[in-house]
Structure formats: structure tokens, C-alpha cells
């Protein structure tokens, strides 16, 4: 008999570590998969496989041993990293997702019940052509400006579509209609965790500023002071993933939702950091290429569909995020080390 589990890929990453802390409190055991080992503080919460989502024989072994109630597929190469190795990013982000969608489709059919497939997407799927347009269309809705300028953004947008295809049309011409998987996706803004620093992203300047200030290290911000994008604190990212996963399917009017909390320019982000760390040395040395990527992202996201369909609301607005989560936890983190 296969053991029922929730699978989390990319589990050693930023979202992964926060998510397994939350899912680890539930009734269904966790199976986690990542190239890296899990950090010590969460390692006890799951059965961890150190391996590659692209390893087909590994996936075949997992299918024969486990029944997947849900898959949180977090593994990805982010927007900056992806521009250095675009083909590799495509391989991991698209082929990796396709392999897991096929696995979830087969298991949905085999057990006669949909496997829930949760896929974090990103603000990187948006691509506004210039700053003027970015100012004019400040809060973008899901179907607007889907013109990504990075490999990562293109991969995310395409995988959203693949997920919808697997939910609705997979094997549509087969004699018998299979039970389809249940795909749901969230487009995240820049995420900020108090416990981990991001790597390989282009929204990283926000969290990097804050962590550097807390460590007493100088920081050179790689975008201009006036560049603006939305952000969200990590507990809200986890909350939104769990809320979306728990929403009855009949309430979902779409499969892909924006979620967000607050929108800040780099300078406003810096001001927030300086309020708590007045001696922080944060200067600007803009990298025009990374700047252009952030310029193409929406200044804010319209998340009214998530609010309407499944009562989404972040717990942490800007003030609470900094004053009650980020600053106290980050201080504690670097004091303890
Ligand atoms: C990145 O910067 O690539 C990510 C994202 C916005 O999805 N943090």
C-alpha cells in the first residue's frame, strides 16, 4: 500500500522552509525533495529526499512508494539566476514542472481522486514596456501585461498554462475521461523572510538591504531609489498557499490568482530599514540590466479576485511586516548567531 503524503519540492528554499513548518503541523505526513538537505530546525518535520526533480527514475520510485494527496511544487531557478543560464532555467522550471504534472495526472487517474497541485508563480510574468506605462497601470490584474522579459517569467507563465491544461484538457481525446489533477497557482510579489536571505532573484534588493543592516554590513542597492514593486512578508506567502489549497474548488473562479500586501519604492524600503537600523549604510549602485527587469514588473498587483473568491487578506501590511515580524525576528536571528 502506498503511503499518503504531501510532497513539497524546493523544500530547502525560502518558501519551502517556511511552508513545511506550517504543513508539518497537519495530519498528512510530508515528503520533501530538494537538491540540498533541509536546515536542521525543520529537518524533523518530513521525510526528506535529497535529489533532483529532473531525475525520472527518482520520480518513478516515489510514485511507486507514495500516494500524493497534494504537491506544492516550489523548486525553480529565479529571475536573475535564470538570465545567466536560460536553457538550464527552462529545463528546471518547465521540464521539472511538466514531469511533476505528469506524475500528478497519473496518480489522479490511478486513485480516482484529484491530486492537488499548488504552484507559486510570480510578478515576473508581467512585463510592462516602460516606466510611463508602469506608472499608468499601477495595479495590474491577472490577464494584463502578460509579456515577461525574463526566462523565469516566461517559464512561470507557460507553466501556469500547462497546469490549467492538465486540470481541464489533459488526454481530452482519450476514450474515457481521466480524473484530472487540481491545479492552483499564486502570483507572488517580492517575498521577504526574516529567517532566510533570497538568492538568484531580482526582487532580492529589499530583503538584502534589511539583512545587511541587521548584520551591520554596508549594502549597495542594485536598482534606482524610485523603482517600485510590491512585497509581502513570508508568513503571508505561506498563509496564502495554505488558504488556496484549502478552498473548495467550486469557489475558484480562476486557477491563477495575484496575492500581495504592500508596494514600496527602493527608497521607501530603505527608509523603513533606517527607522529600525539608523546606522545602516545603504547606498545605490544601479545595475541597468537588473534595473530593466524590475522596471518591467508591475508597481503593484490587484489581488481583488483572491479577496473575493477565497477571502484572501494579508495579516502583515507594511508597518506590521517591519515592526512585528521582520525587524524583531531578524534582530533575534543575528543576535543568536
Ligand atoms: C525573483 O526576483 O526572481 C523572485 C520573484 C519576484 O519571483 N523573487
Short mmCIF file of C-alpha atoms and ligand atoms in Angstrom, two decimals:
data_model
loop_
_atom_site.label_atom_id
_atom_site.label_comp_id
_atom_site.label_asym_id
_atom_site.label_seq_id
_atom_site.Cartn_x
_atom_site.Cartn_y
_atom_site.Cartn_z
CA UNK A 1 0.00 0.00 0.00
CA UNK A 2 1.37 3.42 -0.93
CA UNK A 3 1.83 5.85 1.92
CA UNK A 4 -0.28 9.03 1.68
CA UNK A 5 1.88 12.17 1.77
CA UNK A 6 2.06 15.83 0.80
CA UNK A 7 5.06 16.41 -1.48
CA UNK A 8 6.98 19.70 -1.27
CA UNK A 9 9.66 20.28 -3.91
CA UNK A 10 12.24 23.04 -3.45
CA UNK A 11 11.71 22.42 0.25
CA UNK A 12 15.11 23.75 1.34
CA UNK A 13 14.44 27.13 -0.29
CA UNK A 14 12.97 30.26 1.26
CA UNK A 15 9.29 29.47 0.81
CA UNK A 16 9.90 25.77 1.34
CA UNK A 17 11.34 26.10 4.84
CA UNK A 18 8.51 28.38 5.96
CA UNK A 19 5.85 26.21 4.36
CA UNK A 20 6.97 22.91 5.85
CA UNK A 21 6.90 24.46 9.31
CA UNK A 22 3.22 25.16 8.74
CA UNK A 23 2.32 21.93 6.90
CA UNK A 24 4.29 19.89 9.44
CA UNK A 25 1.54 20.69 11.98
CA UNK A 26 -1.08 18.90 9.84
CA UNK A 27 -2.25 15.27 9.79
CA UNK A 28 -0.75 14.18 6.48
CA UNK A 29 2.98 13.35 6.59
CA UNK A 30 5.33 15.45 4.49
CA UNK A 31 7.73 14.19 1.85
CA UNK A 32 10.22 16.85 0.83
CA UNK A 33 12.51 16.93 -2.19
CA UNK A 34 15.42 19.27 -2.80
CA UNK A 35 18.96 19.20 -4.15
CA UNK A 36 20.07 20.40 -0.71
CA UNK A 37 19.48 18.95 2.74
CA UNK A 38 16.84 20.60 4.91
CA UNK A 39 18.08 23.06 7.53
CA UNK A 40 18.35 21.46 10.99
CA UNK A 41 15.43 23.38 12.51
CA UNK A 42 12.86 21.89 10.10
CA UNK A 43 14.52 18.56 9.25
CA UNK A 44 12.41 16.64 11.80
CA UNK A 45 9.17 17.66 10.08
CA UNK A 46 9.42 15.50 6.99
CA UNK A 47 10.93 12.53 5.22
CA UNK A 48 13.49 14.32 3.08
CA UNK A 49 14.84 13.10 -0.24
CA UNK A 50 17.96 14.87 -1.43
CA UNK A 51 17.55 14.67 -5.18
CA UNK A 52 16.65 16.32 -8.44
CA UNK A 53 13.10 16.90 -9.75
CA UNK A 54 14.56 16.14 -13.19
CA UNK A 55 15.62 12.63 -12.16
CA UNK A 56 12.93 10.48 -13.79
CA UNK A 57 13.95 7.26 -12.06
CA UNK A 58 13.73 9.01 -8.69
CA UNK A 59 10.21 10.27 -9.51
CA UNK A 60 9.20 6.77 -10.66
CA UNK A 61 10.40 5.34 -7.36
CA UNK A 62 8.46 7.97 -5.40
CA UNK A 63 5.28 7.22 -7.37
CA UNK A 64 5.56 3.53 -6.55
CA UNK A 65 6.02 4.21 -2.83
CA UNK A 66 3.73 7.16 -2.14
CA UNK A 67 0.24 8.44 -2.80
CA UNK A 68 0.37 12.21 -3.25
CA UNK A 69 -2.58 13.98 -1.68
CA UNK A 70 -1.09 17.31 -2.67
CA UNK A 71 2.06 18.61 -4.34
CA UNK A 72 3.48 22.03 -3.53
CA UNK A 73 5.91 22.49 -6.39
CA UNK A 74 8.27 25.26 -5.28
CA UNK A 75 11.55 24.28 -6.97
CA UNK A 76 12.67 26.89 -9.53
CA UNK A 77 15.60 28.94 -10.78
CA UNK A 78 14.72 32.59 -10.17
CA UNK A 79 14.85 35.60 -12.47
CA UNK A 80 18.45 36.80 -12.15
CA UNK A 81 19.98 33.34 -11.99
CA UNK A 82 17.86 32.30 -14.96
CA UNK A 83 19.32 35.04 -17.17
CA UNK A 84 22.84 33.63 -16.69
CA UNK A 85 21.76 30.11 -17.63
CA UNK A 86 18.50 30.46 -19.59
CA UNK A 87 18.43 26.95 -21.04
CA UNK A 88 19.11 25.44 -17.63
CA UNK A 89 16.36 27.63 -16.14
CA UNK A 90 13.98 26.37 -18.81
CA UNK A 91 14.96 22.79 -18.10
CA UNK A 92 14.40 23.10 -14.35
CA UNK A 93 11.40 25.41 -14.45
CA UNK A 94 9.48 23.93 -17.36
CA UNK A 95 10.65 20.33 -17.76
CA UNK A 96 10.71 19.90 -13.98
CA UNK A 97 7.14 21.17 -13.71
CA UNK A 98 5.97 19.09 -16.66
CA UNK A 99 7.40 15.92 -15.07
CA UNK A 100 5.56 16.61 -11.81
CA UNK A 101 2.31 17.48 -13.59
CA UNK A 102 2.50 14.14 -15.44
CA UNK A 103 3.13 12.37 -12.16
CA UNK A 104 0.17 14.13 -10.52
CA UNK A 105 -2.04 13.37 -13.54
CA UNK A 106 -1.17 9.65 -13.41
CA UNK A 107 -1.81 9.49 -9.69
CA UNK A 108 -5.13 11.35 -10.01
CA UNK A 109 -6.23 8.73 -12.51
CA UNK A 110 -4.89 5.79 -10.54
CA UNK A 111 -6.57 6.77 -7.27
CA UNK A 112 -9.74 8.16 -8.87
CA UNK A 113 -9.31 11.43 -6.99
CA UNK A 114 -7.60 14.68 -7.98
CA UNK A 115 -4.12 15.36 -6.71
CA UNK A 116 -3.98 18.97 -5.59
CA UNK A 117 -1.12 20.77 -7.39
CA UNK A 118 -0.08 24.11 -5.89
CA UNK A 119 2.30 26.20 -7.96
CA UNK A 120 3.82 29.52 -6.87
CA UNK A 121 4.08 31.85 -9.82
CA UNK A 122 5.42 35.37 -9.77
CA UNK A 123 5.17 39.04 -10.54
CA UNK A 124 7.82 38.17 -13.16
CA UNK A 125 5.06 37.03 -15.54
CA UNK A 126 4.24 40.73 -16.05
CA UNK A 127 6.19 42.82 -18.49
CA UNK A 128 5.37 46.50 -18.81
CA UNK A 129 7.16 48.15 -21.71
CA UNK A 130 8.40 51.33 -19.98
CA UNK A 131 8.23 53.35 -16.79
CA UNK A 132 5.44 55.56 -18.05
CA UNK A 133 3.20 52.55 -18.64
CA UNK A 134 4.24 51.13 -15.28
CA UNK A 135 3.07 54.33 -13.58
CA UNK A 136 -0.15 54.40 -15.58
CA UNK A 137 -1.08 50.74 -14.90
CA UNK A 138 -0.06 50.66 -11.28
CA UNK A 139 -2.17 47.72 -10.06
CA UNK A 140 -2.23 45.02 -12.69
CA UNK A 141 -4.87 42.33 -12.92
CA UNK A 142 -4.11 38.72 -13.79
CA UNK A 143 -4.78 38.94 -17.53
CA UNK A 144 -2.99 42.25 -18.14
CA UNK A 145 0.56 42.75 -19.40
CA UNK A 146 1.48 39.06 -19.61
CA UNK A 147 4.65 39.86 -21.58
CA UNK A 148 7.55 38.65 -19.42
CA UNK A 149 11.08 39.78 -20.27
CA UNK A 150 12.92 37.04 -18.37
CA UNK A 151 13.27 33.32 -18.92
CA UNK A 152 11.94 32.76 -15.40
CA UNK A 153 8.84 34.91 -16.02
CA UNK A 154 8.19 33.16 -19.34
CA UNK A 155 8.60 29.76 -17.67
CA UNK A 156 6.17 30.67 -14.89
CA UNK A 157 3.56 31.98 -17.31
CA UNK A 158 3.81 28.89 -19.51
CA UNK A 159 3.68 26.53 -16.53
CA UNK A 160 0.51 28.24 -15.29
CA UNK A 161 -0.98 27.41 -18.68
CA UNK A 162 0.34 23.85 -18.57
CA UNK A 163 -1.22 23.42 -15.14
CA UNK A 164 -4.59 24.63 -16.40
CA UNK A 165 -4.26 22.30 -19.38
CA UNK A 166 -3.59 19.33 -17.10
CA UNK A 167 -6.57 20.35 -14.90
CA UNK A 168 -9.05 20.64 -17.73
CA UNK A 169 -7.97 19.12 -21.02
CA UNK A 170 -5.26 16.50 -20.47
CA UNK A 171 -5.99 13.49 -22.68
CA UNK A 172 -9.20 15.16 -23.82
CA UNK A 173 -9.49 12.89 -26.87
CA UNK A 174 -8.97 9.64 -24.94
CA UNK A 175 -11.90 7.21 -24.93
CA UNK A 176 -12.50 7.62 -21.21
CA UNK A 177 -12.07 10.95 -19.48
CA UNK A 178 -9.41 10.61 -16.77
CA UNK A 179 -9.79 12.16 -13.32
CA UNK A 180 -7.80 15.37 -13.72
CA UNK A 181 -5.41 16.92 -11.23
CA UNK A 182 -6.49 20.08 -9.39
CA UNK A 183 -4.05 22.86 -10.35
CA UNK A 184 -3.96 26.17 -8.45
CA UNK A 185 -1.40 28.94 -8.66
CA UNK A 186 -0.47 32.18 -6.89
CA UNK A 187 1.44 35.06 -8.41
CA UNK A 188 3.67 36.32 -5.63
CA UNK A 189 5.29 39.75 -5.33
CA UNK A 190 8.82 40.01 -3.86
CA UNK A 191 8.84 37.92 -0.69
CA UNK A 192 10.71 38.89 2.46
CA UNK A 193 11.68 36.41 5.13
CA UNK A 194 13.23 37.22 8.48
CA UNK A 195 14.99 33.86 8.59
CA UNK A 196 16.44 33.30 5.14
CA UNK A 197 18.08 35.50 2.55
CA UNK A 198 16.97 35.03 -1.05
CA UNK A 199 19.34 34.06 -3.81
CA UNK A 200 19.12 34.37 -7.57
CA UNK A 201 16.12 36.72 -7.67
CA UNK A 202 15.78 40.32 -8.83
CA UNK A 203 13.50 41.46 -6.01
CA UNK A 204 16.31 40.44 -3.65
CA UNK A 205 17.48 44.04 -3.06
CA UNK A 206 14.69 44.57 -0.49
CA UNK A 207 15.46 41.63 1.80
CA UNK A 208 19.22 42.04 1.17
CA UNK A 209 19.06 45.66 2.42
CA UNK A 210 17.33 44.60 5.58
CA UNK A 211 19.53 41.61 6.39
CA UNK A 212 22.72 43.60 5.70
CA UNK A 213 21.52 46.38 8.04
CA UNK A 214 20.75 43.87 10.79
CA UNK A 215 24.23 42.35 10.41
CA UNK A 216 25.84 45.81 10.48
CA UNK A 217 27.15 45.39 6.93
CA UNK A 218 27.07 48.07 4.21
CA UNK A 219 24.77 47.44 1.25
CA UNK A 220 24.82 48.70 -2.33
CA UNK A 221 21.36 48.52 -3.81
CA UNK A 222 21.39 47.39 -7.47
CA UNK A 223 18.27 49.35 -8.53
CA UNK A 224 17.43 53.09 -8.56
CA UNK A 225 15.78 54.64 -5.48
CA UNK A 226 12.48 55.30 -7.25
CA UNK A 227 11.86 51.82 -8.65
CA UNK A 228 8.67 50.36 -7.16
CA UNK A 229 7.35 46.82 -6.83
CA UNK A 230 5.03 45.02 -4.41
CA UNK A 231 6.27 42.93 -1.49
CA UNK A 232 4.88 40.51 1.03
CA UNK A 233 6.15 39.05 4.29
CA UNK A 234 6.85 35.30 4.23
CA UNK A 235 4.14 34.34 6.78
CA UNK A 236 1.57 35.82 4.40
CA UNK A 237 3.02 33.86 1.48
CA UNK A 238 2.58 30.66 3.48
CA UNK A 239 -0.88 31.73 4.60
CA UNK A 240 -1.96 32.35 1.00
CA UNK A 241 -0.64 28.97 -0.20
CA UNK A 242 -2.48 27.14 2.57
CA UNK A 243 -5.68 29.17 2.07
CA UNK A 244 -5.70 28.50 -1.65
CA UNK A 245 -5.06 24.79 -1.08
CA UNK A 246 -7.97 24.60 1.40
CA UNK A 247 -10.51 26.49 -0.71
CA UNK A 248 -13.34 24.30 -2.05
CA UNK A 249 -12.89 24.01 -5.80
CA UNK A 250 -16.37 25.40 -6.57
CA UNK A 251 -15.34 28.76 -5.08
CA UNK A 252 -12.49 29.19 -7.54
CA UNK A 253 -13.45 31.33 -10.50
CA UNK A 254 -9.93 31.09 -11.87
CA UNK A 255 -6.87 28.93 -11.39
CA UNK A 256 -4.26 31.67 -11.10
CA UNK A 257 -4.50 34.49 -8.55
CA UNK A 258 -2.47 37.56 -7.70
CA UNK A 259 -1.73 37.98 -3.99
CA UNK A 260 0.10 40.88 -2.43
CA UNK A 261 0.48 43.10 0.60
CA UNK A 262 2.30 46.44 0.17
CA UNK A 263 4.09 48.30 -2.59
CA UNK A 264 7.33 50.21 -1.91
CA UNK A 265 9.96 52.05 -3.89
CA UNK A 266 13.55 51.08 -3.12
CA UNK A 267 13.94 54.41 -1.29
CA UNK A 268 10.82 53.78 0.82
CA UNK A 269 12.18 50.33 1.61
CA UNK A 270 15.45 51.93 2.66
CA UNK A 271 13.57 54.44 4.86
CA UNK A 272 11.79 51.60 6.63
CA UNK A 273 15.10 49.85 7.25
CA UNK A 274 16.70 53.07 8.54
CA UNK A 275 13.87 53.59 11.02
CA UNK A 276 14.93 50.42 12.82
CA UNK A 277 18.64 50.43 11.96
CA UNK A 278 19.56 54.17 11.85
CA UNK A 279 23.26 53.45 11.31
CA UNK A 280 22.70 51.23 8.28
CA UNK A 281 24.88 52.16 5.30
CA UNK A 282 22.67 51.70 2.25
CA UNK A 283 23.85 53.28 -0.99
CA UNK A 284 22.84 52.86 -4.62
CA UNK A 285 24.85 51.44 -7.48
CA UNK A 286 22.25 50.68 -10.06
CA UNK A 287 22.83 47.80 -12.47
CA UNK A 288 20.98 48.85 -15.65
CA UNK A 289 20.26 45.26 -16.67
CA UNK A 290 18.72 44.13 -13.40
CA UNK A 291 17.06 47.54 -13.14
CA UNK A 292 15.36 46.94 -16.51
CA UNK A 293 13.91 43.66 -15.25
CA UNK A 294 12.44 45.31 -12.14
CA UNK A 295 11.20 48.23 -14.26
CA UNK A 296 9.18 45.78 -16.33
CA UNK A 297 7.41 44.36 -13.28
CA UNK A 298 4.15 45.89 -12.09
CA UNK A 299 4.33 48.55 -9.39
CA UNK A 300 1.52 46.78 -7.58
CA UNK A 301 -0.78 43.79 -8.02
CA UNK A 302 -4.56 43.80 -8.00
CA UNK A 303 -5.47 40.85 -5.78
CA UNK A 304 -9.21 41.52 -5.65
CA UNK A 305 -10.07 38.15 -7.27
CA UNK A 306 -8.35 36.27 -4.41
CA UNK A 307 -10.05 38.54 -1.88
CA UNK A 308 -13.44 37.89 -3.48
CA UNK A 309 -13.17 34.13 -4.15
CA UNK A 310 -11.41 32.86 -1.03
CA UNK A 311 -11.33 35.83 1.36
CA UNK A 312 -7.62 36.47 0.91
CA UNK A 313 -6.25 39.25 3.11
CA UNK A 314 -2.63 39.59 4.25
CA UNK A 315 -2.01 39.70 8.00
CA UNK A 316 1.02 41.97 7.57
CA UNK A 317 0.70 45.37 5.99
CA UNK A 318 3.92 47.36 5.68
CA UNK A 319 4.00 48.60 9.28
CA UNK A 320 3.17 45.24 10.83
CA UNK A 321 5.55 43.43 8.48
CA UNK A 322 8.50 45.58 9.56
CA UNK A 323 7.59 46.26 13.19
CA UNK A 324 6.09 42.96 14.27
CA UNK A 325 7.74 40.37 12.04
CA UNK A 326 10.83 41.38 10.06
CA UNK A 327 12.75 43.66 12.41
CA UNK A 328 12.25 41.78 15.71
CA UNK A 329 12.86 38.35 14.16
CA UNK A 330 15.88 39.49 12.17
CA UNK A 331 17.42 41.16 15.24
CA UNK A 332 16.91 37.96 17.18
CA UNK A 333 18.31 35.85 14.36
CA UNK A 334 21.62 37.76 14.16
CA UNK A 335 21.89 38.15 17.95
CA UNK A 336 21.55 34.38 18.34
CA UNK A 337 24.33 33.69 15.79
C1 LIG B 1 12.69 36.95 -8.30
O1 LIG B 1 13.13 38.07 -8.00
O2 LIG B 1 13.03 36.31 -9.30
C2 LIG B 1 11.63 36.35 -7.42
C3 LIG B 1 10.27 36.66 -7.91
C4 LIG B 1 9.81 38.07 -7.91
O3 LIG B 1 9.56 35.79 -8.30
N1 LIG B 1 11.79 36.82 -6.08
#
